[in-house]
N, CA and C of each residue as an Amber inpcrd file, in Angstrom:
protein
   426
 -49.2870000-181.0980000  27.1620000 -50.2080000-180.6960000  28.1700000
 -49.5220000-179.6760000  29.0730000 -50.2280000-178.5730000  29.5160000
 -49.7330000-177.6390000  30.3120000 -50.1420000-177.8550000  31.7440000
 -49.2760000-178.2490000  32.5950000 -49.6870000-178.6120000  33.9940000
 -49.9320000-177.4150000  34.8840000 -49.5460000-176.1920000  34.4450000
 -49.7870000-175.0470000  35.2640000 -51.2340000-174.5870000  35.1770000
 -52.0950000-175.2150000  34.2520000 -53.4900000-174.8900000  34.1280000
 -54.3380000-175.7000000  35.0840000 -55.1520000-175.0340000  35.9210000
 -55.9670000-175.7820000  36.8810000 -57.4550000-175.7600000  36.6110000
 -57.9490000-174.9830000  35.6480000 -59.3260000-174.8750000  35.3290000
 -59.5950000-174.2880000  33.9480000 -60.8390000-174.4600000  33.5260000
 -61.3340000-173.9110000  32.2680000 -62.0950000-172.6080000  32.5780000
 -61.9920000-171.6950000  31.6320000 -62.8870000-170.4170000  31.6490000
 -63.5510000-170.4580000  30.2950000 -64.8840000-170.7300000  30.3050000
 -65.6560000-170.8930000  29.0740000 -66.4410000-169.5290000  28.8170000
 -66.2420000-168.9550000  27.6190000 -66.7860000-167.6410000  27.2340000
 -67.6320000-167.8610000  26.0550000 -68.6480000-167.0030000  25.9210000
 -69.4440000-167.0070000  24.7200000 -69.5800000-165.5060000  24.1690000
 -69.5650000-165.3870000  22.8450000 -69.5220000-164.1390000  22.2180000
 -70.4650000-164.0440000  21.0330000 -71.0740000-162.8690000  20.7870000
 -72.0100000-162.6250000  19.6990000 -71.3250000-161.9120000  18.6350000
 -71.4040000-162.3610000  17.4200000 -70.9490000-161.7550000  16.1570000
 -72.1120000-161.1480000  15.5400000 -72.3160000-159.8400000  15.6680000
 -73.5370000-159.1740000  15.1370000 -73.1230000-158.2530000  14.0490000
 -73.4820000-158.6380000  12.8450000 -73.0280000-157.9710000  11.5800000
 -74.3110000-157.3930000  10.9350000 -74.2040000-156.1240000  10.6220000
 -75.3610000-155.4680000   9.8840000 -74.8200000-154.4870000   8.8670000
 -75.1560000-154.6530000   7.6290000 -74.7420000-153.8570000   6.5740000
 -73.2480000-153.6270000   6.4710000 -72.4700000-154.6990000   6.5340000
 -70.9760000-154.6270000   6.5800000 -70.2810000-153.9480000   7.7600000
 -71.0790000-153.8440000   8.8550000 -70.6050000-153.2880000  10.0340000
 -70.7090000-154.4610000  11.0850000 -69.7720000-154.4390000  12.1060000
 -69.8120000-155.3450000  13.1370000 -69.8610000-154.7130000  14.5220000
 -70.6320000-155.2420000  15.4070000 -70.7720000-154.5760000  16.7500000
 -69.6560000-154.9990000  17.6610000 -69.0920000-153.9900000  18.2690000
 -67.9290000-154.2950000  19.2260000 -68.3360000-153.7160000  20.5460000
 -67.7870000-154.2980000  21.5870000 -68.0050000-153.8820000  22.9790000
 -66.6890000-153.1450000  23.4440000 -66.8360000-151.8720000  23.8540000
 -65.6460000-151.1880000  24.3960000 -65.8900000-151.3100000  25.9420000
 -64.8730000-151.8430000  26.6020000 -65.1010000-152.1570000  28.0150000
 -63.8420000-151.7520000  28.8470000 -64.0490000-151.4050000  30.0920000
 -63.0310000-151.1130000  31.0230000 -62.8100000-152.3940000  31.8330000
 -61.6040000-153.0170000  31.5580000 -61.2370000-154.2050000  32.2670000
 -59.9170000-154.0190000  32.9010000 -59.8250000-154.1940000  34.2280000
 -58.5830000-153.9610000  34.9080000 -57.8930000-152.5700000  34.5390000
 -58.7240000-151.5670000  34.5780000 -58.3580000-150.1560000  34.2610000
 -57.7980000-149.9180000  32.8860000 -58.1200000-150.8220000  31.9590000
 -57.7320000-150.7300000  30.5700000 -58.9950000-150.6680000  29.6880000
 -58.9740000-149.6780000  28.7090000 -60.0940000-149.7030000  27.7170000
 -59.7040000-150.7450000  26.5780000 -60.6240000-151.6490000  26.3060000
 -60.4080000-152.6430000  25.3280000 -61.5520000-152.7840000  24.4200000
 -61.2490000-153.2470000  23.1820000 -62.3580000-153.5730000  22.2350000
 -62.5050000-155.1260000  22.1340000 -63.6670000-155.6360000  22.2450000
 -63.8920000-157.0590000  22.1530000 -65.2740000-157.3020000  21.5710000
 -65.6280000-158.5690000  21.2710000 -66.9850000-158.8490000  20.8160000
 -67.8520000-158.9140000  22.0580000 -69.1180000-158.5640000  21.9010000
 -70.0610000-158.6020000  23.0640000 -70.1710000-160.0970000  23.5690000
 -70.2400000-160.1610000  24.8480000 -70.3790000-161.5720000  25.4390000
 -69.6740000-161.6240000  26.8170000 -69.6150000-162.7990000  27.2930000
 -68.9620000-163.0030000  28.5990000 -68.9640000-164.4760000  29.0390000
 -68.8160000-164.6550000  30.3170000 -68.5780000-165.9990000  30.8300000
 -69.8700000-166.8650000  31.0120000 -69.6450000-168.2070000  30.8810000
 -70.7290000-169.1220000  31.0190000 -70.7150000-169.5080000  32.5150000
 -71.9300000-169.4580000  33.1300000 -72.0870000-169.8560000  34.5720000
 -72.3230000-171.3810000  34.6910000 -72.0290000-171.8770000  35.7550000
 -72.2630000-173.3110000  36.0530000 -73.7510000-173.6160000  35.8190000
 -74.0300000-174.7380000  35.1230000 -75.4280000-175.1180000  34.9510000
 -76.0770000-174.3990000  33.7510000 -75.3050000-173.6420000  33.0160000
 -75.9280000-172.7950000  31.9640000 -75.4420000-173.2810000  30.6070000
 -76.3580000-173.3770000  29.5780000 -75.9160000-173.7190000  28.2160000
 -75.2740000-172.5310000  27.5360000 -74.6330000-172.7600000  26.4460000
 -73.9420000-171.6350000  25.7300000 -74.8920000-170.6470000  25.2040000
 -76.0070000-171.0190000  24.5390000 -76.9620000-170.1010000  24.0200000
 -77.6860000-169.2970000  25.1690000 -77.9660000-170.0250000  26.2560000
 -78.5780000-169.3470000  27.4210000 -77.5860000-168.3730000  27.9980000
 -76.3400000-168.6260000  28.0250000 -75.3350000-167.6600000  28.5280000
 -75.2290000-166.4510000  27.6540000 -75.3430000-166.6980000  26.2980000
 -75.2150000-165.5570000  25.4070000 -76.4340000-164.6800000  25.5510000
 -77.6170000-165.2560000  25.6200000 -78.7840000-164.5270000  25.8430000
 -78.7440000-163.7250000  27.1850000 -78.2700000-164.3410000  28.2210000
 -78.1400000-163.6060000  29.5130000 -77.2560000-162.3880000  29.3910000
 -76.0750000-162.6410000  28.7340000 -75.1290000-161.5170000  28.5200000
 -75.7600000-160.4470000  27.7070000 -76.4600000-160.7970000  26.6870000
 -77.0820000-159.7210000  25.8160000 -78.1120000-159.0320000  26.6690000
 -78.8610000-159.6380000  27.4700000 -79.8640000-158.9890000  28.2840000
 -79.1580000-158.0240000  29.3200000 -78.1340000-158.5400000  29.8850000
 -77.3640000-157.7530000  30.9490000 -76.6520000-156.5510000  30.3670000
 -76.0610000-156.7550000  29.2360000 -75.1330000-155.7440000  28.6090000
 -75.9050000-154.8000000  27.6860000 -76.8420000-155.3660000  26.8070000
 -77.5090000-154.6080000  25.8020000 -78.9740000-154.4220000  26.0840000
 -79.4410000-155.0750000  27.1050000 -80.9170000-154.9470000  27.4640000
 -81.8510000-155.5010000  26.4940000 -81.3850000-156.5500000  25.7240000
 -82.3330000-157.1610000  24.7100000 -81.9610000-158.5900000  24.4780000
 -82.8710000-159.2870000  23.7790000 -82.7630000-160.6850000  23.3820000
 -82.0970000-160.6730000  21.9850000 -81.2780000-161.7090000  21.6900000
 -80.7450000-161.8860000  20.3780000 -81.5470000-162.8790000  19.5610000
 -81.5760000-162.6240000  18.2470000 -82.2250000-163.4520000  17.2740000
 -81.2670000-164.1370000  16.3880000 -81.8310000-165.2270000  15.6690000
 -80.9980000-165.9200000  14.6110000 -79.6740000-166.3570000  15.0930000
 -79.6300000-167.0480000  16.1780000 -78.2710000-167.4110000  16.7260000
 -77.7900000-168.7690000  16.0350000 -76.5990000-168.6420000  15.4810000
 -76.0250000-169.7930000  14.8470000 -74.4740000-169.8990000  15.2620000
 -74.0960000-171.1160000  15.5360000 -72.7170000-171.3380000  15.9170000
 -71.7690000-170.9330000  14.7210000 -70.6490000-170.2170000  15.1230000
 -69.6810000-169.7820000  14.0980000 -68.3310000-170.5180000  14.3190000
 -67.7920000-170.4230000  15.5870000 -66.3930000-170.9640000  15.9160000
 -66.3330000-171.2740000  17.3720000 -65.5760000-172.3730000  17.6910000
 -65.1910000-172.7290000  19.0460000 -63.6170000-172.7920000  19.0470000
 -63.0070000-172.2420000  20.0550000 -61.5440000-172.3190000  20.1410000
 -61.0090000-173.7090000  19.9070000 -60.0210000-173.8240000  18.8950000
 -59.4990000-175.1080000  18.6580000 -57.9830000-175.1350000  18.9290000
 -57.5300000-174.1910000  19.7710000 -56.0550000-174.2410000  20.1440000
 -55.9960000-173.8200000  21.6330000 -54.8600000-174.0660000  22.2310000
 -54.7050000-173.6860000  23.5860000 -54.5320000-172.1870000  23.7680000
 -55.3030000-171.6160000  24.6680000 -55.1680000-170.1620000  24.9530000
 -55.2920000-169.9290000  26.4380000 -54.2820000-169.4700000  27.0460000
 -54.2330000-169.1010000  28.4460000 -55.0790000-167.7920000  28.6550000
 -55.7330000-167.7130000  29.7670000 -56.5450000-166.5660000  30.0200000
 -55.5840000-165.3600000  30.2130000 -55.9630000-164.1800000  29.6900000
 -55.1620000-162.9550000  29.8620000 -55.1800000-162.4140000  31.2810000
 -56.1460000-162.9060000  32.1000000 -56.2910000-162.3650000  33.4570000
 -56.0180000-163.3160000  34.5570000 -55.9210000-164.6220000  34.2660000
 -55.5380000-165.6390000  35.2810000 -54.7380000-166.7250000  34.5990000
 -53.4700000-166.7650000  34.8660000 -52.5580000-167.6710000  34.1320000
 -52.8280000-169.1540000  34.5200000 -53.7420000-169.3800000  35.4710000
 -53.9790000-170.8120000  35.7430000 -55.2240000-171.3370000  34.9920000
 -55.7890000-170.4240000  34.1970000 -57.0080000-170.8330000  33.4910000
 -56.6940000-170.9930000  31.9290000 -57.3590000-172.0040000  31.3860000
 -57.4100000-172.2270000  29.8990000 -58.7050000-171.6580000  29.4560000
 -58.6020000-170.8070000  28.4890000 -59.7890000-170.1800000  27.8120000
 -60.3630000-170.9680000  26.7370000 -61.6910000-171.1710000  26.8410000
 -62.4480000-171.7760000  25.6480000 -63.4700000-170.7730000  25.3110000
 -63.4630000-170.3150000  24.0900000 -64.4520000-169.3010000  23.5290000
 -65.3300000-169.8450000  22.5110000 -66.5980000-169.5240000  22.5710000
 -67.4980000-170.0240000  21.6270000 -68.1540000-168.7940000  21.0580000
 -68.1490000-168.7170000  19.6840000 -68.6980000-167.5160000  19.0070000
 -69.9570000-167.9670000  18.1940000 -70.9410000-167.0530000  18.2440000
 -72.2220000-167.2590000  17.6120000 -72.5250000-166.0390000  16.7390000
 -72.9860000-166.2840000  15.4710000 -73.5250000-165.1870000  14.7550000
 -74.8980000-164.9290000  15.2200000 -75.3500000-163.7430000  15.2920000
 -76.6710000-163.3270000  15.8540000 -77.0750000-161.9740000  15.3480000
 -78.3650000-161.6960000  15.5520000 -78.8950000-160.3530000  15.2540000
 -79.5960000-159.7280000  16.4260000 -79.6980000-158.4400000  16.5030000
 -80.2940000-157.7180000  17.5410000 -81.8430000-157.8130000  17.2870000
 -82.5740000-157.7880000  18.4200000 -84.0130000-157.8340000  18.3160000
 -84.5950000-156.3970000  18.1770000 -83.8110000-155.3690000  18.5970000
 -84.2270000-154.0040000  18.4490000 -83.0320000-153.0700000  18.3240000
 -83.2790000-151.8480000  18.0230000 -82.2080000-150.8490000  17.9380000
 -81.4120000-150.8010000  19.2070000 -80.0680000-150.6250000  19.1950000
 -79.2430000-150.6550000  20.3650000 -79.0000000-149.2540000  20.7900000
 -79.3270000-148.8910000  21.9870000 -78.9820000-147.5790000  22.5410000
 -78.0010000-147.8360000  23.6760000 -76.8250000-146.9570000  23.6330000
 -75.9260000-147.0150000  24.6930000 -76.4740000-146.2250000  25.9150000
 -76.2600000-146.7770000  27.0600000 -76.6870000-146.0620000  28.2830000
 -75.6480000-145.0750000  28.6650000 -74.3110000-145.2900000  28.2720000
 -73.2360000-144.5070000  28.6820000 -72.4390000-144.0320000  27.4560000
 -71.6530000-143.0270000  27.6310000 -70.7430000-142.5200000  26.5230000
 -69.3500000-143.1650000  26.6740000 -69.0120000-143.4290000  27.9420000
 -67.6820000-143.9630000  28.3310000 -67.9250000-145.1920000  29.2210000
 -67.2740000-146.3200000  28.8720000 -67.5320000-147.5880000  29.6390000
 -66.9980000-147.3340000  31.1490000 -67.6980000-147.9620000  32.0680000
 -67.3310000-148.0680000  33.4330000 -67.3740000-149.5460000  33.7980000
 -66.8980000-149.9290000  34.9270000 -66.8530000-151.3460000  35.3330000
 -68.1900000-152.0040000  35.1790000 -68.2190000-153.1070000  34.4120000
 -69.4510000-153.9300000  34.1340000 -70.4670000-153.2370000  33.3030000
 -70.1130000-152.0480000  32.6790000 -71.1010000-151.3960000  31.7740000
 -70.3750000-150.9730000  30.5010000 -70.3810000-151.8600000  29.4090000
 -69.6510000-151.4860000  28.2580000 -70.4060000-150.4470000  27.4640000
 -69.6880000-149.9450000  26.4200000 -70.2720000-149.0470000  25.4010000
 -70.1560000-149.7970000  24.0670000 -71.1740000-149.8580000  23.3470000
 -71.2330000-150.6030000  22.0760000 -70.9540000-149.6510000  20.8590000
 -70.1620000-150.1660000  19.9570000 -69.8340000-149.3330000  18.7570000
 -69.8990000-150.2240000  17.5250000 -70.5000000-149.6750000  16.4410000
 -70.4560000-150.2780000  15.1370000 -69.1610000-149.9490000  14.4590000
 -68.3940000-150.9600000  13.9190000 -67.1940000-150.7500000  13.2350000
 -67.3460000-151.3130000  11.8450000 -66.8800000-150.6320000  10.7800000
 -66.9000000-151.1690000   9.4200000 -65.8970000-152.2780000   9.3170000
 -66.4270000-153.4300000   8.8430000 -65.5630000-154.6760000   8.6650000
 -64.3490000-154.4020000   7.8670000 -64.4910000-153.6280000   6.7740000
 -63.3480000-153.3410000   5.9320000 -62.2690000-152.5880000   6.6540000
 -62.5700000-151.7140000   7.5690000 -61.6590000-150.8670000   8.1870000
 -61.1360000-151.4310000   9.6060000 -61.7850000-152.4310000  10.0340000
 -61.4090000-153.0510000  11.3330000 -60.2280000-154.0430000  11.1140000
 -59.2110000-153.8830000  11.9180000 -58.0220000-154.7420000  11.8530000
 -57.8780000-155.4890000  13.1400000 -57.1530000-156.6120000  13.0720000
 -57.0390000-157.4270000  14.3160000 -56.3200000-156.6210000  15.3830000
 -55.4910000-155.6830000  14.9820000 -54.8210000-154.8900000  16.0120000
 -55.7840000-154.0380000  16.8940000 -56.9440000-153.8720000  16.3280000
 -57.9680000-153.0410000  17.0520000 -58.5570000-153.8400000  18.2460000
 -58.4630000-155.1880000  18.1490000 -59.1510000-156.0410000  19.1800000
 -58.0510000-156.4170000  20.1520000 -58.5010000-156.6770000  21.3560000
 -57.5460000-156.9350000  22.5220000 -57.2110000-158.4650000  22.5570000
 -58.1600000-159.3200000  22.3930000 -57.9620000-160.7050000  22.8000000
 -57.5470000-161.5480000  21.4890000 -56.5830000-162.4650000  21.6410000
 -56.0540000-163.2560000  20.5270000 -57.1940000-164.0240000  19.7730000
 -58.0680000-164.6200000  20.4620000 -59.0950000-165.3930000  19.8410000
 -60.0070000-164.4940000  18.9520000 -60.2460000-163.3310000  19.5450000
 -61.1300000-162.4250000  18.7670000 -60.3900000-161.9400000  17.4460000
 -59.1350000-161.8830000  17.5670000 -58.4040000-161.4780000  16.2650000
 -58.4810000-162.5760000  15.2630000 -58.3540000-163.8770000  15.7080000
 -58.5590000-164.9950000  14.7440000 -59.9210000-164.9760000  14.1710000
 -60.9270000-164.8460000  14.9950000 -62.3070000-164.7370000  14.5610000
 -62.5290000-163.6360000  13.5180000 -62.0520000-162.5210000  13.7460000
 -62.1400000-161.3970000  12.8630000 -61.5870000-161.7930000  11.4800000
 -60.4890000-162.4080000  11.4340000 -59.8340000-162.8430000  10.1770000
 -60.7580000-163.9500000   9.4810000 -61.3760000-164.7740000  10.3120000
 -62.2750000-165.8000000   9.7010000 -63.5620000-165.1210000   9.1120000
 -63.9870000-164.1030000   9.7520000 -65.1650000-163.3480000   9.2370000
 -64.7990000-162.6700000   7.9010000 -63.6610000-162.0290000   7.8290000
 -63.2670000-161.3690000   6.6560000 -62.9780000-162.2330000   5.4470000
 -62.7430000-163.5180000   5.6990000 -62.4720000-164.4770000   4.6120000
 -63.8170000-165.0380000   3.9990000 -64.8360000-164.7120000   4.7310000
 -66.1510000-165.2920000   4.1590000 -66.6210000-164.4720000   3.0000000
């Protein structure tokens, strides 16, 4: 047990795959451009699917369809942004309800840009977060 951890940070992410491409979110976080799966934090009193739908509405302007659980973190992962937090990430496969249009060309704070990446060409080094890297490898093994 790691006693320097004082709280959990629970995150939900959408794995949106269409014709061997996967949707990634390019975001500006702490003045760094990163690639990650679309999603974000679960708020108090919110269920995981509700949080995922809220994030999809906030970031992509739409509702997700066909949501099924894919993976929940099964190892200890400290937050990249707060060393006192233990990260728990829940990933869901989902589909978009409509065509996705980016509002911006370059991400700004709290406004990501979405990009389709070919699964064959996407490598774990392209992703920023350790759990995302593990999930990408799991997807590729299917």
